[in-house]
Coordinates of N, CA, C and O in Angstrom, one line a residue:
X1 N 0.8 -1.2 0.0 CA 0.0 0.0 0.0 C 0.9 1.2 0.0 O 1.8 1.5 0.8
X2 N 0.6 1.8 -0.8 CA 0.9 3.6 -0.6 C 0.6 4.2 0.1 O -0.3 4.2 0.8
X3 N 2.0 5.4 0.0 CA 1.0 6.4 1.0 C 0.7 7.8 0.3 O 1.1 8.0 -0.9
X4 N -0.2 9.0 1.0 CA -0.6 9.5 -0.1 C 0.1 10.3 -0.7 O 1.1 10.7 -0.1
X5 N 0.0 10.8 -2.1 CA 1.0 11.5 -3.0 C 1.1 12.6 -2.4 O 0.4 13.0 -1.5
X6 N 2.3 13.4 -2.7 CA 2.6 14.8 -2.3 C 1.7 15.5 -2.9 O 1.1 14.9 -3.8
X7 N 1.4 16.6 -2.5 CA 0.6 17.8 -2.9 C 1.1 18.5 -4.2 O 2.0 19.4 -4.2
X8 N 0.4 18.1 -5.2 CA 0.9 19.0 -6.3 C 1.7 20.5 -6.4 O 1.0 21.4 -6.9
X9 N 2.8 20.9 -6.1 CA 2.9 22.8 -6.4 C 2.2 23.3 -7.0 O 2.0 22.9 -8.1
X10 N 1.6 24.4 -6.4 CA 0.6 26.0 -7.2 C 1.6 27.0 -6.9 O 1.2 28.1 -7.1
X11 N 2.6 26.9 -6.5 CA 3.2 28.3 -6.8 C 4.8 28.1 -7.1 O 5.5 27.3 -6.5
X12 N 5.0 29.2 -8.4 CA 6.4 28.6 -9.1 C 7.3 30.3 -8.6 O 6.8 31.4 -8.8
X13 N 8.7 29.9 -7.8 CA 9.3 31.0 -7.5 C 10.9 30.9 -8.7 O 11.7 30.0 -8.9
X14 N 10.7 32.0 -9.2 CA 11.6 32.2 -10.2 C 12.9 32.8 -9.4 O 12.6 33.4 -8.4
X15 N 14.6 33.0 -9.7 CA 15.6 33.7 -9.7 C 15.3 34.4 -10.7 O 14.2 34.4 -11.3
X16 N 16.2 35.2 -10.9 CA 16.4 36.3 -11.9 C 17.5 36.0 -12.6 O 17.5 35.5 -13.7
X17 N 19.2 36.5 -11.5 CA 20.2 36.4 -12.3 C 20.9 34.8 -12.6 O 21.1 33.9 -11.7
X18 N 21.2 34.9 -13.8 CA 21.7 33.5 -14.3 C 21.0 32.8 -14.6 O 21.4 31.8 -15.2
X19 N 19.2 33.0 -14.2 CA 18.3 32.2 -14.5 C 16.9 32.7 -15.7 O 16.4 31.9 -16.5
X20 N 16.7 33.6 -15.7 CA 16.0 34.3 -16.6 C 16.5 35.3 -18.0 O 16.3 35.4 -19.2
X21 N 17.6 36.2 -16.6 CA 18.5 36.9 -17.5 C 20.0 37.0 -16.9 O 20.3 36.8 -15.7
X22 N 21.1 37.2 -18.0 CA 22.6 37.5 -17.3 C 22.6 37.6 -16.1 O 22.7 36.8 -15.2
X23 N 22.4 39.1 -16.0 CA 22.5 39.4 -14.0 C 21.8 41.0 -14.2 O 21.1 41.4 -15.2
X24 N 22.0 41.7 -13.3 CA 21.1 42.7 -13.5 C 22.0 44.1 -13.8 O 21.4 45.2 -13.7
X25 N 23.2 44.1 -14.3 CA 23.8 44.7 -15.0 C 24.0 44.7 -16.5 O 24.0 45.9 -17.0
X26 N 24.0 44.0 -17.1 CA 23.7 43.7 -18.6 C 22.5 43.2 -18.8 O 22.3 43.1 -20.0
X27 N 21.6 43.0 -18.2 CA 20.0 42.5 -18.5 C 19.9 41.8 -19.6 O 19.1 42.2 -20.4
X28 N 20.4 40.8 -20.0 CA 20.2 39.9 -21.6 C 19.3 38.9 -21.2 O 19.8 37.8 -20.8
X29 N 18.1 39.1 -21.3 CA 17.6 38.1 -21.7 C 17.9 36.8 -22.0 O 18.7 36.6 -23.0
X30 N 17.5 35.7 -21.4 CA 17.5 34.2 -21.9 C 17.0 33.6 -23.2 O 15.9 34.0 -23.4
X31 N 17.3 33.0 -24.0 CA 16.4 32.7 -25.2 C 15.4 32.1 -24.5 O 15.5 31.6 -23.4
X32 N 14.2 32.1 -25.4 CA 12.8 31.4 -24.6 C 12.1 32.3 -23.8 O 10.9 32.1 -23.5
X33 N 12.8 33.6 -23.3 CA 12.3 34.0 -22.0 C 10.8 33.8 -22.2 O 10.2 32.8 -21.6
X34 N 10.2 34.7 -23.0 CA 9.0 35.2 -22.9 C 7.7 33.9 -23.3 O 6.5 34.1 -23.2
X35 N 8.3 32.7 -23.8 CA 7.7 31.1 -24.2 C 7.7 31.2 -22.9 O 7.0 32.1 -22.4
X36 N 8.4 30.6 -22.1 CA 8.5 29.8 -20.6 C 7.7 30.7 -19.8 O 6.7 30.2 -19.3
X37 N 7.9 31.8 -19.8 CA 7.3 32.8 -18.6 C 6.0 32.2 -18.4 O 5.5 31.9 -17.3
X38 N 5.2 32.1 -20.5 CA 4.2 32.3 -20.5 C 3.6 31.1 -20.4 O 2.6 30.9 -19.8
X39 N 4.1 30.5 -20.9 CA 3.6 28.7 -20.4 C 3.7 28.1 -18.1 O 3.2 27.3 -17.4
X40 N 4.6 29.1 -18.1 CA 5.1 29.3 -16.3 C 3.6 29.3 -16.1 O 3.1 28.2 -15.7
X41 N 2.7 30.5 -16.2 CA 1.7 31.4 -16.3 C 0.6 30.2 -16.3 O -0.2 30.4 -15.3
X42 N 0.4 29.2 -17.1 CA -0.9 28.1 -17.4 C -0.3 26.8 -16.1 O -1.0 26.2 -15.3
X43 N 0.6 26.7 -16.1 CA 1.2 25.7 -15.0 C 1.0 25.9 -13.8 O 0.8 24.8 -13.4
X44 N 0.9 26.8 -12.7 CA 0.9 27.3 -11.4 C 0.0 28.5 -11.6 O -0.1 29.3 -12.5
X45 N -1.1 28.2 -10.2 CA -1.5 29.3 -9.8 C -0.9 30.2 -9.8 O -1.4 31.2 -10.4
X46 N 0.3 30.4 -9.1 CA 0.9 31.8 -8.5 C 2.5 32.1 -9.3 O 3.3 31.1 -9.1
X47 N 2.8 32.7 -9.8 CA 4.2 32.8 -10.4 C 4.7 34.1 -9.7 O 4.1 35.2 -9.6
X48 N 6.2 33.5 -8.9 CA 6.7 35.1 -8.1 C 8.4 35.0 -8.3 O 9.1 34.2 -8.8
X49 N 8.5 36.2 -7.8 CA 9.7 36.3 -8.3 C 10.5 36.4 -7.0 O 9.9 37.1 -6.2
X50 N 12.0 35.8 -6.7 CA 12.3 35.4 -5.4 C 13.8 35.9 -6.0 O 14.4 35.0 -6.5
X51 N 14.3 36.7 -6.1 CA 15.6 37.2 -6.5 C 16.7 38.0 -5.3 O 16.5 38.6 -4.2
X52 N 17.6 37.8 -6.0 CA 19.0 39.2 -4.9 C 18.5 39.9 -4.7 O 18.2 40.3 -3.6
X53 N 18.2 40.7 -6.3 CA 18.1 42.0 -6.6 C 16.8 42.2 -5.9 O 15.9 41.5 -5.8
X54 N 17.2 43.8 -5.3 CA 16.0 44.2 -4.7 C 15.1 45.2 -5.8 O 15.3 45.8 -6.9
X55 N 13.7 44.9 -4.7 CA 12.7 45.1 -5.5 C 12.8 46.2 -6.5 O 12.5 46.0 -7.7
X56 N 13.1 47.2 -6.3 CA 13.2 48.9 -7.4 C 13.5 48.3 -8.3 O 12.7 48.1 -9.2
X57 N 14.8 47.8 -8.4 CA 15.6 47.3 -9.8 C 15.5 45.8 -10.6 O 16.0 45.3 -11.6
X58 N 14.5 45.2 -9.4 CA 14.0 44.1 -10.2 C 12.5 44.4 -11.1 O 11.9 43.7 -11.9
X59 N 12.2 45.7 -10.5 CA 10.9 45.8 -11.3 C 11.3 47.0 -12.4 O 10.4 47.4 -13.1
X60 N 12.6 47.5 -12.3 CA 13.5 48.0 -14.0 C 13.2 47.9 -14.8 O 12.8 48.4 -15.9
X61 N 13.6 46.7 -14.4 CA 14.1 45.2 -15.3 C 13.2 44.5 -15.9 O 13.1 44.1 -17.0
X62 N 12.5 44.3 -14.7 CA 11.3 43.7 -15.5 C 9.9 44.1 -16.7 O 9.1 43.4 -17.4
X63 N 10.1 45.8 -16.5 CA 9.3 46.8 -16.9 C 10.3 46.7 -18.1 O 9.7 46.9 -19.2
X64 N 11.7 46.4 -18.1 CA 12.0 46.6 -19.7 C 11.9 45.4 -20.2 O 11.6 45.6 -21.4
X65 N 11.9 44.5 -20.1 CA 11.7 43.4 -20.4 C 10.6 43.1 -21.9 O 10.5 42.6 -23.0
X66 N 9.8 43.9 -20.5 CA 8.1 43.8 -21.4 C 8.4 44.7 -22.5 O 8.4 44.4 -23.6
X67 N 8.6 45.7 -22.1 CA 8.5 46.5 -23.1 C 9.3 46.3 -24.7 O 9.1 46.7 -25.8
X68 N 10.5 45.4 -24.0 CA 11.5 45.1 -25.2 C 10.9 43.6 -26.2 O 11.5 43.1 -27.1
X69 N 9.6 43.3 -25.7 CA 8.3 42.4 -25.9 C 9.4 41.0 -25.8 O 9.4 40.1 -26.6
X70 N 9.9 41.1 -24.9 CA 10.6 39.3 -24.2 C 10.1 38.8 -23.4 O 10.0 37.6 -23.4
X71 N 9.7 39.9 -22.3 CA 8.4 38.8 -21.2 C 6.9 39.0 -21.7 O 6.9 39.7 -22.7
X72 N 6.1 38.7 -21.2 CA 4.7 39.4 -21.0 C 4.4 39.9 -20.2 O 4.8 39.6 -19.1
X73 N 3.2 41.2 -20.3 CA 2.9 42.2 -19.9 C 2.8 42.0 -18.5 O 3.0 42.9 -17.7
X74 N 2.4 40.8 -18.1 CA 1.8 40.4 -16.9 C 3.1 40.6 -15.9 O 3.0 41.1 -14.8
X75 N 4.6 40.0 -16.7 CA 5.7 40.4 -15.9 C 6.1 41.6 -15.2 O 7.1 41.3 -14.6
X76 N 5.9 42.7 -15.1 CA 6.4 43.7 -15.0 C 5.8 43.7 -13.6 O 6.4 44.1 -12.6
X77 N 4.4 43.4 -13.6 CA 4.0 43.8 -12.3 C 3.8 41.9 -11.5 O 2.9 41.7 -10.7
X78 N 4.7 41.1 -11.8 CA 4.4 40.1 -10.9 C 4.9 40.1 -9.2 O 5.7 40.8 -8.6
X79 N 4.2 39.1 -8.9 CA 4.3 39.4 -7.2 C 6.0 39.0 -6.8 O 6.6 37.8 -6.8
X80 N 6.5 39.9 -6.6 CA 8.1 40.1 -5.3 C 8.0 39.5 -4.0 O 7.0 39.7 -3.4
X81 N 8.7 38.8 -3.5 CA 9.0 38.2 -2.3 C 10.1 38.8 -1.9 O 11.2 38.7 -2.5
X82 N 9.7 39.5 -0.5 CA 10.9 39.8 0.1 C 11.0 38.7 1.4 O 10.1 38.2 2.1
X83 N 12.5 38.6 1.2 CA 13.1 37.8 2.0 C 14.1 38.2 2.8 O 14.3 39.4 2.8
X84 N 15.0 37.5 3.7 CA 16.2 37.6 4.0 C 16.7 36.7 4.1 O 16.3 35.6 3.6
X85 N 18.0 37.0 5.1 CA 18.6 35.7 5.7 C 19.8 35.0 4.5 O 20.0 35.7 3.4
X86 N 20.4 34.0 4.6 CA 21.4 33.5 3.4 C 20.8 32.2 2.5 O 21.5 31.6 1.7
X87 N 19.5 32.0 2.7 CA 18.5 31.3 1.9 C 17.4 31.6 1.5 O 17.0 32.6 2.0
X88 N 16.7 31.1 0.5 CA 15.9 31.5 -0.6 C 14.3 30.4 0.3 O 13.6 29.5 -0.1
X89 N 14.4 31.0 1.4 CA 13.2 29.8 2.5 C 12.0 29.9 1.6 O 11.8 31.1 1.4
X90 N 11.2 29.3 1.1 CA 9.9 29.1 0.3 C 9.2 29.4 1.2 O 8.1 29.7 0.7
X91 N 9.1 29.5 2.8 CA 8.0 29.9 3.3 C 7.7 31.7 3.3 O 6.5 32.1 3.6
X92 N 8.9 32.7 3.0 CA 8.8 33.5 2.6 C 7.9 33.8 1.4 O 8.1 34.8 0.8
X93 N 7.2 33.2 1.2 CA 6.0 33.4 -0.1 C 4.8 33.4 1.1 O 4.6 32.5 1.9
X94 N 3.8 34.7 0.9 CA 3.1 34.6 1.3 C 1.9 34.0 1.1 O 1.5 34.1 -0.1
X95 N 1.3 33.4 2.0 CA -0.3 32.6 2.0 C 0.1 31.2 1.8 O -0.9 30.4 1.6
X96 N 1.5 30.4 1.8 CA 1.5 29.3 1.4 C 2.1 28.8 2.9 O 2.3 29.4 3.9
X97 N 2.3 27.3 2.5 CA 3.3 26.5 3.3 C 4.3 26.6 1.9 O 4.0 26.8 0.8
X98 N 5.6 26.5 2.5 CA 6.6 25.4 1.7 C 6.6 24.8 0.6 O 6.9 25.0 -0.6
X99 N 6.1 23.8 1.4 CA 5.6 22.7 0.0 C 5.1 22.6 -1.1 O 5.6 21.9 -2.0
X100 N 4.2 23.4 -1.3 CA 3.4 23.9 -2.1 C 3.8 25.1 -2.9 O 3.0 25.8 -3.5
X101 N 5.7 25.4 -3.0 CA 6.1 25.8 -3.9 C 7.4 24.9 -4.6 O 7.9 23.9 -4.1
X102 N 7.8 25.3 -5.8 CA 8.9 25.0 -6.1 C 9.8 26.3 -6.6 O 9.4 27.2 -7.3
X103 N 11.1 26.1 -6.3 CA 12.1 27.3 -6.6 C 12.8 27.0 -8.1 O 12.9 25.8 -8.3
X104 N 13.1 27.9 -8.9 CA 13.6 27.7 -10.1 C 15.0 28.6 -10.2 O 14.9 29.8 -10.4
X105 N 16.2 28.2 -10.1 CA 17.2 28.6 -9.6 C 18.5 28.3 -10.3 O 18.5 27.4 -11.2
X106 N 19.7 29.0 -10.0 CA 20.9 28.4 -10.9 C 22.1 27.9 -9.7 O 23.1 27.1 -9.8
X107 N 21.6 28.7 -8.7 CA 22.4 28.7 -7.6 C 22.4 27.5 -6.2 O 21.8 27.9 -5.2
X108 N 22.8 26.4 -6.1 CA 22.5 26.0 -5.0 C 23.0 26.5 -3.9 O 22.6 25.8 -2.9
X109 N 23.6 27.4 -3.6 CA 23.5 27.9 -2.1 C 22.3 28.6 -1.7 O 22.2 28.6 -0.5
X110 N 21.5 29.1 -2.2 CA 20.0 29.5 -2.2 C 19.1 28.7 -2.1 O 17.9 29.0 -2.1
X111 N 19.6 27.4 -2.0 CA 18.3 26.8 -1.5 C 18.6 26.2 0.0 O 19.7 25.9 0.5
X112 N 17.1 26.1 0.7 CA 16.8 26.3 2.0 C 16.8 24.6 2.6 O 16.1 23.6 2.3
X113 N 17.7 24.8 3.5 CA 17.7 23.8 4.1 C 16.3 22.8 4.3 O 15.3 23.3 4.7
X114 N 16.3 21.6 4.0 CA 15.4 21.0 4.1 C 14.2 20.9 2.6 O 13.4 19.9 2.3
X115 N 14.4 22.2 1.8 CA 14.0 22.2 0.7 C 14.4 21.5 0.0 O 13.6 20.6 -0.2
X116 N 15.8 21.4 -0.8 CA 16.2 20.1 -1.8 C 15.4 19.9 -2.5 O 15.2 20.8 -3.4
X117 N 14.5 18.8 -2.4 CA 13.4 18.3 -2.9 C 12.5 19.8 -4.0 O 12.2 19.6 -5.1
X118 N 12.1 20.9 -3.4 CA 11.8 21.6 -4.3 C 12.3 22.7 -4.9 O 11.6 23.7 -5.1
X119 N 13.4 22.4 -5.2 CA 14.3 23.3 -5.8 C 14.5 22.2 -7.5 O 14.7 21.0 -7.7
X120 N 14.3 23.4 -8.5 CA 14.6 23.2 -9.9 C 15.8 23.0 -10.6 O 15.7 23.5 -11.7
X121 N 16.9 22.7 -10.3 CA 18.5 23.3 -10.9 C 17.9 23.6 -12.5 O 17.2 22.7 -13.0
X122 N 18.2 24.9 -13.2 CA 18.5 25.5 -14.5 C 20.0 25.7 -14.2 O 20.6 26.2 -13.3
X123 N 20.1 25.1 -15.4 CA 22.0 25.4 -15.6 C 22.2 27.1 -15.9 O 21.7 27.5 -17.0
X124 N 22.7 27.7 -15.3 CA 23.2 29.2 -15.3 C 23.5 29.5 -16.5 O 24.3 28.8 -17.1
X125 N 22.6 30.7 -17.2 CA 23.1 31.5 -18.3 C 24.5 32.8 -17.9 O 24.6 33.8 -17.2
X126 N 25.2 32.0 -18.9 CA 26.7 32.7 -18.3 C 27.4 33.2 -19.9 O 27.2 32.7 -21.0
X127 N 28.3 34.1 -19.7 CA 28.8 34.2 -21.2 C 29.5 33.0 -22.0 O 30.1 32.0 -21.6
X128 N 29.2 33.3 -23.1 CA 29.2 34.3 -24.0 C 27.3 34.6 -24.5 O 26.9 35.0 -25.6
X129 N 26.6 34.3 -23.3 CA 25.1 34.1 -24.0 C 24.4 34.1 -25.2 O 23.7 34.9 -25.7
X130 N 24.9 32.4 -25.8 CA 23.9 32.6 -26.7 C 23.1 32.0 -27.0 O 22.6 31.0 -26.4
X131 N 22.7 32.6 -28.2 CA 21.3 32.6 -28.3 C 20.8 31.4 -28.9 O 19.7 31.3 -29.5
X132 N 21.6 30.4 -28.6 CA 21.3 28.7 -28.9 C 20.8 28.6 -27.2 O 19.7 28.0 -27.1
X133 N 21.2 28.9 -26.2 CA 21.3 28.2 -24.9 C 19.6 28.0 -24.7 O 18.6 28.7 -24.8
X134 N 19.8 26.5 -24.3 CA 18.3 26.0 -24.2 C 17.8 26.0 -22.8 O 16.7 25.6 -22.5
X135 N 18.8 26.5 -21.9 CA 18.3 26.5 -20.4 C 16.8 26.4 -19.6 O 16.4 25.9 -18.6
X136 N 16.2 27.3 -20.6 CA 14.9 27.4 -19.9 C 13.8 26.7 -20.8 O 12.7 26.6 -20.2
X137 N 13.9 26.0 -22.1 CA 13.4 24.7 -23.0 C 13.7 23.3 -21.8 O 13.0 22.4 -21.4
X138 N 15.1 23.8 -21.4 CA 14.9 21.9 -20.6 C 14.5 22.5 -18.9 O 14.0 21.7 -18.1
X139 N 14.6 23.5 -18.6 CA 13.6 24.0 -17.4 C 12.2 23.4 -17.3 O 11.9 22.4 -16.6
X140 N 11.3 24.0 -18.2 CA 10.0 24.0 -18.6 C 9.7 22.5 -18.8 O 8.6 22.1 -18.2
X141 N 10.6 21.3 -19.6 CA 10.6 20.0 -19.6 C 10.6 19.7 -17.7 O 9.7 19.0 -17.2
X142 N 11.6 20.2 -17.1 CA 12.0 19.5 -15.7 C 10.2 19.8 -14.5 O 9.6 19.0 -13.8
X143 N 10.1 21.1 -14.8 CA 8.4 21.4 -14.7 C 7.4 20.9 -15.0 O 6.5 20.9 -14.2
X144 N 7.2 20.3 -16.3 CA 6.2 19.6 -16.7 C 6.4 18.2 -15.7 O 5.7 17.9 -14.7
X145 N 7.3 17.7 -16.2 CA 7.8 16.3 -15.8 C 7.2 16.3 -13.7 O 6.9 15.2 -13.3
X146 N 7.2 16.9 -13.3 CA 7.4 17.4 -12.0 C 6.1 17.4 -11.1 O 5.9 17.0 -10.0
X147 N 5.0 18.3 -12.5 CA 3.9 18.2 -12.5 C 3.2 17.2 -12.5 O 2.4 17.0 -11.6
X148 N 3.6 16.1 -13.9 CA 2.9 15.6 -14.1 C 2.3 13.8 -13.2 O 1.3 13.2 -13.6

């Protein structure tokens, strides 16, 4: 006999640098960005953004994004998680438990002890970025799969 299944994730927390885009000095875009975001979007209830960068200059960033038509519109104003501390704690998302997210990340020192289990590894977009790098094609695969 089984026991019962884990609880499906409804809320997907995204990085920023190395994972979406370079870092937040060169802002380049990931190839795919704005496919993944928007498929992100039909997969989980809640899509938030769990980054270094603080909030002013993640929402720069994110406001050019859109406008440079690589994310969607919906990006610019998605929900920010502020956090602290030297981990990326998923209970830092408001209204949830834990569980009930997964982190999407390049960095494993950012994930929270005891999390493991819902942390995403995307292989870091790093120079020379290009515009072959499939990082967020086999992301969106590791998500589906995850889901399903």
């Amino acid at each position: 006999m089984t026991g019962p299944r884990p609880q499906r994730p409804t809320v997907l927390a995204l990085d920023l640098e190395g994972t979406l885009i370079s870092n937040a000095m060169s802002q380049i875009p990931r190839p795919g960005l704005k496919a993944f975001l928007t498929r992100c979007e039909t997969l989980f209830e809640r899509v938030v953004a769990f980054t270094t960068v603080r909030e002013p200059l993640f929402r720069q960033i994110a406001q050019l994004l859109v406008e440079e038509g690589v994310a969607p519109n919906w990006f610019a104003c998605i929900e920010y998680v502020n956090w602290r501390g030297p981990t990326k704690d998923l209970a830092f998302i408001p209204g949830i438990q834990a569980q009930q997210a997964l982190l999407l990340d390049d960095y494993e020192a950012y994930v929270h002890p005891g999390q493991e289990g819902q942390w995403l590894w995307v292989a870091q977009f790093e120079p020379p970025y290009s515009e072959r790098d499939r990082g967020l094609a086999r992301a969106l695969e590791l998500l589906q799969q995850r889901l399903a």
